[in-house]
Amino acid sequence: MLTYYIDEPLSAIEQKMVIEQINKISLNTVEQLMLKQITDQIPTNDCELSHAEIIKVFEDMLIKLGTPAGTQCTFILPKGGLSWGMLLQIAFKNVSKFYPFVVQPWEMSIDKKYKRRERILVTDINSAMPA
C-alpha cells in the first residue's frame, strides 16, 4: 500500500504493526507499505491561506507525487501535524476518492516533547462515513 510520510518513516517493526491493524479494519489485504516521502513545503499553521487554499496546495502536491485515483493510501502524521492533518486528509479524498488510513506514531510526553508511541494508532475515516 502506498504510504506517505513527511518527517520520519516507520521502522520495520512499526510497519508490521500498521499492516496488522489495517488488515483488521480493511476489506483489502495489505502485504507491505511502500513508503513515499512528501518533500514539498507544507503550509505552516500561521500562513495566511484559507483552508480551501491549503487543501488546493495539498491536492496539487498529491497529484505531483502521483497519488492514484480510486486507491486508498496511508498517511503517517508527522510531529505536530494534527492542526492541518485533516486538511491533508480532505485533499487525499479529493484526489484519490478515499480518505487515507491515518497512522499516528507520535505522542506528546509529560514534558511536552514528542516521542514514538509504543502502540501506533491507525484510523480509517472511510469506515465511519455513510456510503
mmCIF file with all atom_site columns, C-alpha atoms in Angstrom:
data_model
loop_
_atom_site.group_PDB
_atom_site.id
_atom_site.type_symbol
_atom_site.label_atom_id
_atom_site.label_alt_id
_atom_site.label_comp_id
_atom_site.label_asym_id
_atom_site.label_entity_id
_atom_site.label_seq_id
_atom_site.pdbx_PDB_ins_code
_atom_site.Cartn_x
_atom_site.Cartn_y
_atom_site.Cartn_z
_atom_site.occupancy
_atom_site.B_iso_or_equiv
_atom_site.pdbx_formal_charge
_atom_site.auth_seq_id
_atom_site.auth_comp_id
_atom_site.auth_asym_id
_atom_site.auth_atom_id
_atom_site.pdbx_PDB_model_num
ATOM 1   C CA . MET A 1 1   ? 0.000   0.000  0.000  1.00 0.00 ? 1   MET A CA 1
ATOM 2   C CA . LEU A 1 2   ? 1.311   3.434  -0.913 1.00 0.00 ? 2   LEU A CA 1
ATOM 3   C CA . THR A 1 3   ? 2.248   5.194  2.337  1.00 0.00 ? 3   THR A CA 1
ATOM 4   C CA . TYR A 1 4   ? 3.136   8.870  2.579  1.00 0.00 ? 4   TYR A CA 1
ATOM 5   C CA . TYR A 1 5   ? 5.232   10.427 5.321  1.00 0.00 ? 5   TYR A CA 1
ATOM 6   C CA . ILE A 1 6   ? 6.730   13.862 5.958  1.00 0.00 ? 6   ILE A CA 1
ATOM 7   C CA . ASP A 1 7   ? 9.253   13.773 8.782  1.00 0.00 ? 7   ASP A CA 1
ATOM 8   C CA . GLU A 1 8   ? 10.188  10.176 9.571  1.00 0.00 ? 8   GLU A CA 1
ATOM 9   C CA . PRO A 1 9   ? 9.272   6.838  8.003  1.00 0.00 ? 9   PRO A CA 1
ATOM 10  C CA . LEU A 1 10  ? 8.131   3.902  10.078 1.00 0.00 ? 10  LEU A CA 1
ATOM 11  C CA . SER A 1 11  ? 10.628  1.317  11.262 1.00 0.00 ? 11  SER A CA 1
ATOM 12  C CA . ALA A 1 12  ? 10.232  -2.275 10.049 1.00 0.00 ? 12  ALA A CA 1
ATOM 13  C CA . ILE A 1 13  ? 8.561   -3.218 13.352 1.00 0.00 ? 13  ILE A CA 1
ATOM 14  C CA . GLU A 1 14  ? 6.193   -0.230 13.150 1.00 0.00 ? 14  GLU A CA 1
ATOM 15  C CA . GLN A 1 15  ? 5.322   -1.104 9.541  1.00 0.00 ? 15  GLN A CA 1
ATOM 16  C CA . LYS A 1 16  ? 4.401   -4.625 10.646 1.00 0.00 ? 16  LYS A CA 1
ATOM 17  C CA . MET A 1 17  ? 2.121   -3.202 13.393 1.00 0.00 ? 17  MET A CA 1
ATOM 18  C CA . VAL A 1 18  ? 0.444   -0.858 10.897 1.00 0.00 ? 18  VAL A CA 1
ATOM 19  C CA . ILE A 1 19  ? -0.100  -3.643 8.329  1.00 0.00 ? 19  ILE A CA 1
ATOM 20  C CA . GLU A 1 20  ? -1.689  -5.840 11.026 1.00 0.00 ? 20  GLU A CA 1
ATOM 21  C CA . GLN A 1 21  ? -4.030  -3.033 12.084 1.00 0.00 ? 21  GLN A CA 1
ATOM 22  C CA . ILE A 1 22  ? -5.016  -2.138 8.504  1.00 0.00 ? 22  ILE A CA 1
ATOM 23  C CA . ASN A 1 23  ? -5.744  -5.796 7.746  1.00 0.00 ? 23  ASN A CA 1
ATOM 24  C CA . LYS A 1 24  ? -8.039  -5.936 10.794 1.00 0.00 ? 24  LYS A CA 1
ATOM 25  C CA . ILE A 1 25  ? -10.091 -2.871 9.760  1.00 0.00 ? 25  ILE A CA 1
ATOM 26  C CA . SER A 1 26  ? -9.983  -3.139 5.954  1.00 0.00 ? 26  SER A CA 1
ATOM 27  C CA . LEU A 1 27  ? -11.656 -5.380 3.421  1.00 0.00 ? 27  LEU A CA 1
ATOM 28  C CA . ASN A 1 28  ? -8.431  -5.481 1.397  1.00 0.00 ? 28  ASN A CA 1
ATOM 29  C CA . THR A 1 29  ? -5.310  -7.348 2.458  1.00 0.00 ? 29  THR A CA 1
ATOM 30  C CA . VAL A 1 30  ? -2.130  -5.305 2.714  1.00 0.00 ? 30  VAL A CA 1
ATOM 31  C CA . GLU A 1 31  ? 1.176   -7.154 2.479  1.00 0.00 ? 31  GLU A CA 1
ATOM 32  C CA . GLN A 1 32  ? 3.630   -4.261 2.540  1.00 0.00 ? 32  GLN A CA 1
ATOM 33  C CA . LEU A 1 33  ? 3.847   -0.491 2.836  1.00 0.00 ? 33  LEU A CA 1
ATOM 34  C CA . MET A 1 34  ? 5.595   1.375  0.013  1.00 0.00 ? 34  MET A CA 1
ATOM 35  C CA . LEU A 1 35  ? 6.970   4.490  1.680  1.00 0.00 ? 35  LEU A CA 1
ATOM 36  C CA . LYS A 1 36  ? 6.990   7.765  -0.227 1.00 0.00 ? 36  LYS A CA 1
ATOM 37  C CA . GLN A 1 37  ? 8.214   10.989 1.346  1.00 0.00 ? 37  GLN A CA 1
ATOM 38  C CA . ILE A 1 38  ? 6.356   14.251 0.871  1.00 0.00 ? 38  ILE A CA 1
ATOM 39  C CA . THR A 1 39  ? 9.223   16.655 0.336  1.00 0.00 ? 39  THR A CA 1
ATOM 40  C CA . ASP A 1 40  ? 7.240   19.738 -0.704 1.00 0.00 ? 40  ASP A CA 1
ATOM 41  C CA . GLN A 1 41  ? 6.909   22.628 1.693  1.00 0.00 ? 41  GLN A CA 1
ATOM 42  C CA . ILE A 1 42  ? 3.846   22.154 3.901  1.00 0.00 ? 42  ILE A CA 1
ATOM 43  C CA . PRO A 1 43  ? 1.874   25.331 4.737  1.00 0.00 ? 43  PRO A CA 1
ATOM 44  C CA . THR A 1 44  ? 2.528   26.340 8.335  1.00 0.00 ? 44  THR A CA 1
ATOM 45  C CA . ASN A 1 45  ? -0.151  26.970 10.940 1.00 0.00 ? 45  ASN A CA 1
ATOM 46  C CA . ASP A 1 46  ? 0.455   30.704 10.783 1.00 0.00 ? 46  ASP A CA 1
ATOM 47  C CA . CYS A 1 47  ? 0.217   31.072 6.995  1.00 0.00 ? 47  CYS A CA 1
ATOM 48  C CA . GLU A 1 48  ? -2.390  33.450 5.618  1.00 0.00 ? 48  GLU A CA 1
ATOM 49  C CA . LEU A 1 49  ? -4.039  30.928 3.295  1.00 0.00 ? 49  LEU A CA 1
ATOM 50  C CA . SER A 1 50  ? -7.656  29.918 3.817  1.00 0.00 ? 50  SER A CA 1
ATOM 51  C CA . HIS A 1 51  ? -8.490  26.263 4.481  1.00 0.00 ? 51  HIS A CA 1
ATOM 52  C CA . ALA A 1 52  ? -9.700  25.914 0.879  1.00 0.00 ? 52  ALA A CA 1
ATOM 53  C CA . GLU A 1 53  ? -6.396  27.314 -0.415 1.00 0.00 ? 53  GLU A CA 1
ATOM 54  C CA . ILE A 1 54  ? -4.383  24.965 1.809  1.00 0.00 ? 54  ILE A CA 1
ATOM 55  C CA . ILE A 1 55  ? -6.426  21.982 0.579  1.00 0.00 ? 55  ILE A CA 1
ATOM 56  C CA . LYS A 1 56  ? -5.693  23.064 -3.026 1.00 0.00 ? 56  LYS A CA 1
ATOM 57  C CA . VAL A 1 57  ? -1.945  23.233 -2.234 1.00 0.00 ? 57  VAL A CA 1
ATOM 58  C CA . PHE A 1 58  ? -2.164  19.713 -0.801 1.00 0.00 ? 58  PHE A CA 1
ATOM 59  C CA . GLU A 1 59  ? -4.158  18.417 -3.795 1.00 0.00 ? 59  GLU A CA 1
ATOM 60  C CA . ASP A 1 60  ? -1.552  19.785 -6.223 1.00 0.00 ? 60  ASP A CA 1
ATOM 61  C CA . MET A 1 61  ? 1.203   18.207 -4.130 1.00 0.00 ? 61  MET A CA 1
ATOM 62  C CA . LEU A 1 62  ? -0.526  14.783 -4.107 1.00 0.00 ? 62  LEU A CA 1
ATOM 63  C CA . ILE A 1 63  ? -1.121  14.917 -7.860 1.00 0.00 ? 63  ILE A CA 1
ATOM 64  C CA . LYS A 1 64  ? 2.560   15.807 -8.395 1.00 0.00 ? 64  LYS A CA 1
ATOM 65  C CA . LEU A 1 65  ? 3.511   12.779 -6.256 1.00 0.00 ? 65  LEU A CA 1
ATOM 66  C CA . GLY A 1 66  ? 1.382   10.512 -8.468 1.00 0.00 ? 66  GLY A CA 1
ATOM 67  C CA . THR A 1 67  ? -1.308  9.641  -5.929 1.00 0.00 ? 67  THR A CA 1
ATOM 68  C CA . PRO A 1 68  ? -3.592  7.219  -7.799 1.00 0.00 ? 68  PRO A CA 1
ATOM 69  C CA . ALA A 1 69  ? -7.329  7.843  -8.069 1.00 0.00 ? 69  ALA A CA 1
ATOM 70  C CA . GLY A 1 70  ? -9.543  5.049  -6.793 1.00 0.00 ? 70  GLY A CA 1
ATOM 71  C CA . THR A 1 71  ? -6.938  3.662  -4.387 1.00 0.00 ? 71  THR A CA 1
ATOM 72  C CA . GLN A 1 72  ? -6.788  4.178  -0.639 1.00 0.00 ? 72  GLN A CA 1
ATOM 73  C CA . CYS A 1 73  ? -3.373  5.210  0.664  1.00 0.00 ? 73  CYS A CA 1
ATOM 74  C CA . THR A 1 74  ? -1.850  5.556  4.095  1.00 0.00 ? 74  THR A CA 1
ATOM 75  C CA . PHE A 1 75  ? -0.610  8.810  5.641  1.00 0.00 ? 75  PHE A CA 1
ATOM 76  C CA . ILE A 1 76  ? 1.781   8.947  8.585  1.00 0.00 ? 76  ILE A CA 1
ATOM 77  C CA . LEU A 1 77  ? 1.066   12.047 10.651 1.00 0.00 ? 77  LEU A CA 1
ATOM 78  C CA . PRO A 1 78  ? 4.250   13.987 11.401 1.00 0.00 ? 78  PRO A CA 1
ATOM 79  C CA . LYS A 1 79  ? 5.180   15.520 14.736 1.00 0.00 ? 79  LYS A CA 1
ATOM 80  C CA . GLY A 1 80  ? 2.792   18.400 15.360 1.00 0.00 ? 80  GLY A CA 1
ATOM 81  C CA . GLY A 1 81  ? 0.741   17.612 12.254 1.00 0.00 ? 81  GLY A CA 1
ATOM 82  C CA . LEU A 1 82  ? -2.698  17.361 13.825 1.00 0.00 ? 82  LEU A CA 1
ATOM 83  C CA . SER A 1 83  ? -3.587  21.009 13.202 1.00 0.00 ? 83  SER A CA 1
ATOM 84  C CA . TRP A 1 84  ? -3.562  20.691 9.413  1.00 0.00 ? 84  TRP A CA 1
ATOM 85  C CA . GLY A 1 85  ? -3.736  16.904 9.160  1.00 0.00 ? 85  GLY A CA 1
ATOM 86  C CA . MET A 1 86  ? -7.479  16.941 8.470  1.00 0.00 ? 86  MET A CA 1
ATOM 87  C CA . LEU A 1 87  ? -6.981  19.370 5.584  1.00 0.00 ? 87  LEU A CA 1
ATOM 88  C CA . LEU A 1 88  ? -4.488  16.972 4.041  1.00 0.00 ? 88  LEU A CA 1
ATOM 89  C CA . GLN A 1 89  ? -6.942  14.099 4.544  1.00 0.00 ? 89  GLN A CA 1
ATOM 90  C CA . ILE A 1 90  ? -9.586  16.092 2.625  1.00 0.00 ? 90  ILE A CA 1
ATOM 91  C CA . ALA A 1 91  ? -7.055  16.601 -0.181 1.00 0.00 ? 91  ALA A CA 1
ATOM 92  C CA . PHE A 1 92  ? -6.403  12.828 -0.257 1.00 0.00 ? 92  PHE A CA 1
ATOM 93  C CA . LYS A 1 93  ? -10.174 12.268 -0.550 1.00 0.00 ? 93  LYS A CA 1
ATOM 94  C CA . ASN A 1 94  ? -10.465 14.789 -3.382 1.00 0.00 ? 94  ASN A CA 1
ATOM 95  C CA . VAL A 1 95  ? -7.537  13.296 -5.318 1.00 0.00 ? 95  VAL A CA 1
ATOM 96  C CA . SER A 1 96  ? -7.849  9.559  -4.636 1.00 0.00 ? 96  SER A CA 1
ATOM 97  C CA . LYS A 1 97  ? -11.594 9.361  -3.784 1.00 0.00 ? 97  LYS A CA 1
ATOM 98  C CA . PHE A 1 98  ? -10.723 7.860  -0.374 1.00 0.00 ? 98  PHE A CA 1
ATOM 99  C CA . TYR A 1 99  ? -9.591  9.288  2.914  1.00 0.00 ? 99  TYR A CA 1
ATOM 100 C CA . PRO A 1 100 ? -6.227  7.730  3.787  1.00 0.00 ? 100 PRO A CA 1
ATOM 101 C CA . PHE A 1 101 ? -5.602  5.367  6.629  1.00 0.00 ? 101 PHE A CA 1
ATOM 102 C CA . VAL A 1 102 ? -4.051  7.717  9.180  1.00 0.00 ? 102 VAL A CA 1
ATOM 103 C CA . VAL A 1 103 ? -1.106  6.453  11.185 1.00 0.00 ? 103 VAL A CA 1
ATOM 104 C CA . GLN A 1 104 ? -0.351  8.284  14.423 1.00 0.00 ? 104 GLN A CA 1
ATOM 105 C CA . PRO A 1 105 ? 3.157   7.287  15.538 1.00 0.00 ? 105 PRO A CA 1
ATOM 106 C CA . TRP A 1 106 ? 3.776   10.292 17.796 1.00 0.00 ? 106 TRP A CA 1
ATOM 107 C CA . GLU A 1 107 ? 2.528   11.303 21.197 1.00 0.00 ? 107 GLU A CA 1
ATOM 108 C CA . MET A 1 108 ? 3.476   14.161 23.471 1.00 0.00 ? 108 MET A CA 1
ATOM 109 C CA . SER A 1 109 ? 5.236   13.267 26.682 1.00 0.00 ? 109 SER A CA 1
ATOM 110 C CA . ILE A 1 110 ? 4.569   14.894 30.055 1.00 0.00 ? 110 ILE A CA 1
ATOM 111 C CA . ASP A 1 111 ? 7.490   17.280 29.441 1.00 0.00 ? 111 ASP A CA 1
ATOM 112 C CA . LYS A 1 112 ? 5.879   18.443 26.137 1.00 0.00 ? 112 LYS A CA 1
ATOM 113 C CA . LYS A 1 113 ? 8.316   16.567 23.870 1.00 0.00 ? 113 LYS A CA 1
ATOM 114 C CA . TYR A 1 114 ? 7.252   14.273 21.053 1.00 0.00 ? 114 TYR A CA 1
ATOM 115 C CA . LYS A 1 115 ? 8.072   10.600 21.359 1.00 0.00 ? 115 LYS A CA 1
ATOM 116 C CA . ARG A 1 116 ? 7.141   7.491  19.423 1.00 0.00 ? 116 ARG A CA 1
ATOM 117 C CA . ARG A 1 117 ? 4.104   5.623  20.691 1.00 0.00 ? 117 ARG A CA 1
ATOM 118 C CA . GLU A 1 118 ? 4.598   2.088  21.919 1.00 0.00 ? 118 GLU A CA 1
ATOM 119 C CA . ARG A 1 119 ? 1.413   1.101  20.107 1.00 0.00 ? 119 ARG A CA 1
ATOM 120 C CA . ILE A 1 120 ? 0.868   3.052  16.902 1.00 0.00 ? 120 ILE A CA 1
ATOM 121 C CA . LEU A 1 121 ? -2.714  4.118  16.179 1.00 0.00 ? 121 LEU A CA 1
ATOM 122 C CA . VAL A 1 122 ? -4.302  3.597  12.747 1.00 0.00 ? 122 VAL A CA 1
ATOM 123 C CA . THR A 1 123 ? -7.677  5.099  11.857 1.00 0.00 ? 123 THR A CA 1
ATOM 124 C CA . ASP A 1 124 ? -9.886  4.823  8.788  1.00 0.00 ? 124 ASP A CA 1
ATOM 125 C CA . ILE A 1 125 ? -12.343 7.696  8.384  1.00 0.00 ? 125 ILE A CA 1
ATOM 126 C CA . ASN A 1 126 ? -13.926 5.957  5.376  1.00 0.00 ? 126 ASN A CA 1
ATOM 127 C CA . SER A 1 127 ? -15.369 3.281  7.642  1.00 0.00 ? 127 SER A CA 1
ATOM 128 C CA . ALA A 1 128 ? -17.166 5.956  9.683  1.00 0.00 ? 128 ALA A CA 1
ATOM 129 C CA . MET A 1 129 ? -18.703 7.704  6.648  1.00 0.00 ? 129 MET A CA 1
ATOM 130 C CA . PRO A 1 130 ? -22.082 6.722  5.226  1.00 0.00 ? 130 PRO A CA 1
ATOM 131 C CA . ALA A 1 131 ? -21.960 5.088  1.811  1.00 0.00 ? 131 ALA A CA 1
#
